[in-house]
Coordinates of C-alpha atoms in Angstrom, one line a residue:
X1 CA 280.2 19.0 16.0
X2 CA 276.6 19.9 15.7
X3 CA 274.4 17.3 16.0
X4 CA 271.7 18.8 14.8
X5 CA 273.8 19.1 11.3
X6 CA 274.9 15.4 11.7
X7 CA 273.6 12.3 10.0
X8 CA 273.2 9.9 13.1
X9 CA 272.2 6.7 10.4
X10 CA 276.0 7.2 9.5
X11 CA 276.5 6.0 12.9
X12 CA 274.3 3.2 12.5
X13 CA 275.9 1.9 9.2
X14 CA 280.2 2.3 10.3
X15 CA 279.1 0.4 13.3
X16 CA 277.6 -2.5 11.7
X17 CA 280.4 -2.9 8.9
X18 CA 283.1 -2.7 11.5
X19 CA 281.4 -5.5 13.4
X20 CA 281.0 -7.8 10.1
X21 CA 284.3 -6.6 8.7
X22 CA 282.5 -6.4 5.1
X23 CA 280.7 -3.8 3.2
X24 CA 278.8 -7.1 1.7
X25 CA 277.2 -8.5 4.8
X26 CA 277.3 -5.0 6.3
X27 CA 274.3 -4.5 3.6
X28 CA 272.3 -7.9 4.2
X29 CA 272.5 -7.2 7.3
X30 CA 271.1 -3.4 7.3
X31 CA 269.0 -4.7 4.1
X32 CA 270.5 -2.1 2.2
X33 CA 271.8 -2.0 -1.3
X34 CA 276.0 -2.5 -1.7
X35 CA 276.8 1.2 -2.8
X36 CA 275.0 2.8 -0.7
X37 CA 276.7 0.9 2.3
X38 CA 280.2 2.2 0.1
X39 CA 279.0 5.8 -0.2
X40 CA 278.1 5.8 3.4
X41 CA 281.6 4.5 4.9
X42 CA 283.6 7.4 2.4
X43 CA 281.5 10.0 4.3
X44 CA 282.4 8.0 7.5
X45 CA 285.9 8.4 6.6
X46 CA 285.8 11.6 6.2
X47 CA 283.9 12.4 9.2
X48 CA 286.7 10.4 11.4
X49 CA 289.2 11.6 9.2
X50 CA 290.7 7.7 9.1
X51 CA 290.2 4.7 6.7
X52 CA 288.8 2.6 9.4
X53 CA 288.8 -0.2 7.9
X54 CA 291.5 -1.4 5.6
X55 CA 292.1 -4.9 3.7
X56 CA 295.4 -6.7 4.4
X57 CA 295.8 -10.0 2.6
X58 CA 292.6 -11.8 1.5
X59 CA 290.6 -9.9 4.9
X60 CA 289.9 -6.8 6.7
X61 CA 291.2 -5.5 9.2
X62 CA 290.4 -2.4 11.5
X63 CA 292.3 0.6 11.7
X64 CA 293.7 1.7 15.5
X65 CA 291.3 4.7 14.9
X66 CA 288.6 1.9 14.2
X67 CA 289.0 -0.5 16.8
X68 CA 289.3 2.8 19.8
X69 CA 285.9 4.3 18.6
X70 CA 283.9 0.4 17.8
X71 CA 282.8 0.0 21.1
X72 CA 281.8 3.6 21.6
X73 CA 279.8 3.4 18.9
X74 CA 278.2 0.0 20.0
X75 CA 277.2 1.2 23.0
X76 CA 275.6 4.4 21.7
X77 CA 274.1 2.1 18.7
X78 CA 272.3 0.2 22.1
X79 CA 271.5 2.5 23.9
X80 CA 269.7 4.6 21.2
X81 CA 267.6 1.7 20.5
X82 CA 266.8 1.1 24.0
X83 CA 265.6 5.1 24.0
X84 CA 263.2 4.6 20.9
X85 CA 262.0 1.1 22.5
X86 CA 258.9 0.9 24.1
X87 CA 259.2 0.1 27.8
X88 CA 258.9 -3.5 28.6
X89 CA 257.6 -4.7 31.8
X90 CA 258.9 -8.0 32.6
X91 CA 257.0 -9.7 35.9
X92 CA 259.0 -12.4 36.1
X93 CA 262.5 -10.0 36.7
X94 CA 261.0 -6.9 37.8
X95 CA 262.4 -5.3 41.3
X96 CA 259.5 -2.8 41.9
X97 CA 257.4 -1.5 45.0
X98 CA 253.9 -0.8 44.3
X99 CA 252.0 1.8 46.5
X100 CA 248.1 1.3 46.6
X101 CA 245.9 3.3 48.3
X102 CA 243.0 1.2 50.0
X103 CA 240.8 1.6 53.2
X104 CA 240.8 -1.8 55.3
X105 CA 237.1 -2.7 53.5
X106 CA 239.6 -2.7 50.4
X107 CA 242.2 -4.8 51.8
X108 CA 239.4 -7.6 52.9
X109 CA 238.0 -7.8 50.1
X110 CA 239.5 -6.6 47.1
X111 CA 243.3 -6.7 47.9
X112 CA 243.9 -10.3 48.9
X113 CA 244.1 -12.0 45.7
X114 CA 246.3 -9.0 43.6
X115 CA 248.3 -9.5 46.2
X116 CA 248.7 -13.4 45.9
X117 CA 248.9 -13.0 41.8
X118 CA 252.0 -10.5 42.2
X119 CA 254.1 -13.1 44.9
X120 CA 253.0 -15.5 42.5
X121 CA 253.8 -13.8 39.1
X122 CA 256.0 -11.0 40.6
X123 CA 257.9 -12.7 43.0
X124 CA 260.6 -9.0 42.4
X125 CA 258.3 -7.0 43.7
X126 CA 256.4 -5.7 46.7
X127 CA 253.7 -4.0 48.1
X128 CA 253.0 -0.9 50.9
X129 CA 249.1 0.0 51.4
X130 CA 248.2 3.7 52.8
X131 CA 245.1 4.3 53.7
X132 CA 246.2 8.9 52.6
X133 CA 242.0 10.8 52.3
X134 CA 241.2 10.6 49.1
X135 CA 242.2 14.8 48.4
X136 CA 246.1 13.4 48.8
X137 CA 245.7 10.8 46.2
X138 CA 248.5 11.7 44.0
X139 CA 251.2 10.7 41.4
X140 CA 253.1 9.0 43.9
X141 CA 250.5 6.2 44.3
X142 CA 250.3 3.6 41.8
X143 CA 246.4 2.8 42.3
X144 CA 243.7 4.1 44.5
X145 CA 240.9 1.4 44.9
X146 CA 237.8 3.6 46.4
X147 CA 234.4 3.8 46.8
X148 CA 233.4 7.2 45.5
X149 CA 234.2 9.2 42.8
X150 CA 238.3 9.6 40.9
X151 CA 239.3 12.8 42.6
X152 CA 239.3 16.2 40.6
X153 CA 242.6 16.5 38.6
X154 CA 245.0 14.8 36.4
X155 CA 243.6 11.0 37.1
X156 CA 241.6 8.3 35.2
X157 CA 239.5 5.9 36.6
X158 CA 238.2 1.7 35.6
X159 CA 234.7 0.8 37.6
X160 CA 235.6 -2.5 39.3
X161 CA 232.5 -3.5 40.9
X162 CA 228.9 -2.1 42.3
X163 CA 227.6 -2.5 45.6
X164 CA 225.2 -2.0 48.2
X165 CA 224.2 -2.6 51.9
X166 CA 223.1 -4.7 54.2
X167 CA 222.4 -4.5 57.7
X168 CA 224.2 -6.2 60.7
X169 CA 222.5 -6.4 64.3
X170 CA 223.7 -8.9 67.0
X171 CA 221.9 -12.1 67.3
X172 CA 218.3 -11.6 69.1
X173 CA 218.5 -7.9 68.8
X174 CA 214.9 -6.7 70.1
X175 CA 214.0 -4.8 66.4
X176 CA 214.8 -7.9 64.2
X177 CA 212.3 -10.4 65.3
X178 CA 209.5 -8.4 63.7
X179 CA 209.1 -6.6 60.4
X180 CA 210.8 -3.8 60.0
X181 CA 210.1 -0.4 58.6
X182 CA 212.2 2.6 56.8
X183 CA 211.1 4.5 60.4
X184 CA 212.0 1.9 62.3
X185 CA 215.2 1.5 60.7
X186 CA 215.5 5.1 61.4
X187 CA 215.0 5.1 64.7
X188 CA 217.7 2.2 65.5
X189 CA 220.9 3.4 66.9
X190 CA 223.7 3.5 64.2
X191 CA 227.0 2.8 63.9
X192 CA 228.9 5.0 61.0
X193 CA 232.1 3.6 59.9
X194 CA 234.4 6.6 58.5
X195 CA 238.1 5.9 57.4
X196 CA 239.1 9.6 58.2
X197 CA 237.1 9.6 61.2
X198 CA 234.9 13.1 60.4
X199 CA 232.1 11.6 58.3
X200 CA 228.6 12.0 60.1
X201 CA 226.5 10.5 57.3
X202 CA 226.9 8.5 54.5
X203 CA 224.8 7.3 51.5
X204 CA 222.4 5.5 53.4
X205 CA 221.4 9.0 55.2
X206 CA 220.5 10.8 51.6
X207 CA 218.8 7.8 51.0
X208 CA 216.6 8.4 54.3
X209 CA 216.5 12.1 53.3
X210 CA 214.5 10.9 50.3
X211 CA 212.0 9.5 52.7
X212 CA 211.8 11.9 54.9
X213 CA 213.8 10.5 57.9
X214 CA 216.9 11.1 59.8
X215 CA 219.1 8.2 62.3
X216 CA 220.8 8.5 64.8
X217 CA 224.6 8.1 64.3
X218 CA 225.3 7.3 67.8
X219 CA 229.0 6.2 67.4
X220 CA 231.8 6.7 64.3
X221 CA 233.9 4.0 63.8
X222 CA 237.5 4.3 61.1
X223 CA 237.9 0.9 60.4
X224 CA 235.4 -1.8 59.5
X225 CA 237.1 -4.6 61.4
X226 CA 236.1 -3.9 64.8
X227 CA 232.4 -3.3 63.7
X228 CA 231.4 -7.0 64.2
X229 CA 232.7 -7.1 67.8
X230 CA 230.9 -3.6 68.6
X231 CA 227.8 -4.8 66.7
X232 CA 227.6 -8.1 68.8
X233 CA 228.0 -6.9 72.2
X234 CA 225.4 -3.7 71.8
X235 CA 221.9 -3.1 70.2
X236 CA 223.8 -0.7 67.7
X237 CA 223.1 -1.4 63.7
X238 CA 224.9 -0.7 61.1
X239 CA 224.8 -0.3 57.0
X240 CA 227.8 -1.8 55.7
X241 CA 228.4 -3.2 51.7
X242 CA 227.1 -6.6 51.1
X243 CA 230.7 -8.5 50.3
X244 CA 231.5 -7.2 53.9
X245 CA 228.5 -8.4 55.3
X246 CA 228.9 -12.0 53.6
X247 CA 232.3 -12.8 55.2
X248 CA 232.1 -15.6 57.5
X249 CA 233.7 -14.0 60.4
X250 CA 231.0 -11.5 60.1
X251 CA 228.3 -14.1 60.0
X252 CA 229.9 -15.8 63.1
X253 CA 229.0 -13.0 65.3
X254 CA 226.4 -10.9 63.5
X255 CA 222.9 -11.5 61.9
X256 CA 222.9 -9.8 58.1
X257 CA 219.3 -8.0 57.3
X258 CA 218.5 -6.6 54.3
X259 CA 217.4 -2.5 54.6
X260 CA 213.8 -2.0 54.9
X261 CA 214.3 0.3 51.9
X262 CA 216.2 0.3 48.3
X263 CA 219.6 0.5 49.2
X264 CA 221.5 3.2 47.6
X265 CA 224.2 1.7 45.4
X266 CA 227.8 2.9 44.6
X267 CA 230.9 1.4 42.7
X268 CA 234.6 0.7 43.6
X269 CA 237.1 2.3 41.3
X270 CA 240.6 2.0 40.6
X271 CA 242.3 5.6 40.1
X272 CA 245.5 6.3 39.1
X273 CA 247.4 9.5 38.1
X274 CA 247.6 10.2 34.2
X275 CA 251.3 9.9 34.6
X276 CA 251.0 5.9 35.1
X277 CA 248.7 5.6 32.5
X278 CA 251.2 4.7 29.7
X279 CA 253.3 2.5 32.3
X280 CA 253.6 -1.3 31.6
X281 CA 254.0 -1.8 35.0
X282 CA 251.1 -0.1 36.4
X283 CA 249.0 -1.1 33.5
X284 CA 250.0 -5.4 34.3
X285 CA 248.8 -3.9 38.3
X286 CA 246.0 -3.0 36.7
X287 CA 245.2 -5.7 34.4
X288 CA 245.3 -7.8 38.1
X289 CA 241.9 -6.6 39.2

């Protein structure tokens, strides 16, 4: 049979009067009128070539024919509706693995608390963080949390927060007892912290360019956990975001200066790829942040 040439509502109706066992309640149930309930089980009959449902006595009664194709036709009933449903993400229930991209800035301060709200609220599901460049950002990543702008391609993007930097030295450091200028800033020896470890400036240089003035980047760092340490045992400075430079344990080892010129600003970002978009799952990991 060709589908195509095939009433599929037929289905619809034969499988909710062979459940009721009445035309009647068939319709009140279907909110359809009586005859055309009747006109749709005479076709029925002879599409299955069979009465398939008959009465005997003061009831009804399925026909062999009836009772081998009734749960056939339940199960394609259910599973068509579940087709034409929207997707339904359920928290509570849900055995999922979310992937987030996120540098170890973004895991301080940012990931913490999503991840607390999804044990809490998603006790299912889990989480792995990979730290990929931003240019391998793709569809198999729920959500990218970065610091600079959604990568070319098919992805969307929700501004999270703005920030800008501070500087750290180490307690007494010979440069912070006395005012200091854009030059002298520039002059400092700098620690540049860069995740993929081949970044030699950052927005703080374009921001001295403006001036004028070039550092000195005398040492790159990947991750912004050991900074404090380095900071606190050398006379190196360094630029990092202000929530980073608020943390206790960075307080506890490092004294937190303001730059001696506007600091240049940028934004954290969620991405993810156009493909999640419509996803009730990744749109409740979203709605977290």
């Amino acid at each position: 049979m060709n589908l195509r040439n095939f009433d599929l509502n037929l289905l619809v109706i034969v499988d909710v009067v062979l459940s009721e066992l009445s035309v009647t309640q068939a319709a009140k149930r279907l909110n359809l009128s009586q005859p055309s309930v009747s006109q749709a089980m005479a076709r029925a009959r002879e599409v299955f070539g069979d009465d398939l449902l008959v009465r005997e006595g003061s009831t009804m009664r399925l026909t062999p024919a009836a009772r081998r194709i009734a749960p056939q036709l339940k199960e394609f009933c259910t599973a068509a509706v579940n087709v034409l449903s929207a997707p339904v993400f359920d928290p509570r229930t849900a055995q999922l693995q979310f992937t987030i991209c996120a540098n170890d800035l973004t895991e301080m301060l940012v990931l913490p608390p999503v991840i607390a709200a999804i044990d809490r609220l998603a006790p299912g599901c889990r989480v792995s963080v990979k730290v990929p460049p931003p240019h391998l950002i793709d569809a198999t990543i729920d959500l990218a949390i970065i610091g600079a702008s959604a990568p070319e391609g098919p992805f969307l993007s929700r501004d999270i927060f703005e920030e800008h930097f501070l500087m750290l030295a180490r307690p007494g450091h010979p440069q912070t007892g006395q005012p200091l200028t854009a030059e002298g800033y520039a002059g400092l020896q700098h620690v540049l912290v860069s995740p993929t470890g081949q970044g030699n400036t950052g927005p703080v240089d374009k921001a001295l360019e403006r001036l004028g003035l070039t550092r000195r980047v005398a040492l790159n760092v990947t991750r912004f956990t050991t900074l404090p340490s380095i900071i606190a045992s050398t006379d190196f400075v360094a630029a990092v975001p202000s929530r980073f430079a608020q943390r206790p344990e960075v307080q506890a080892l490092c004294n937190v200066w303001p730059l001696p010129f506007d600091s240049p600003r940028f934004t954290m970002k969620m991405v993810w790829h156009e493909k999640h978009d419509a996803d009730p799952a990744n749109q409740w990991l979203r709605s977290l942040l």
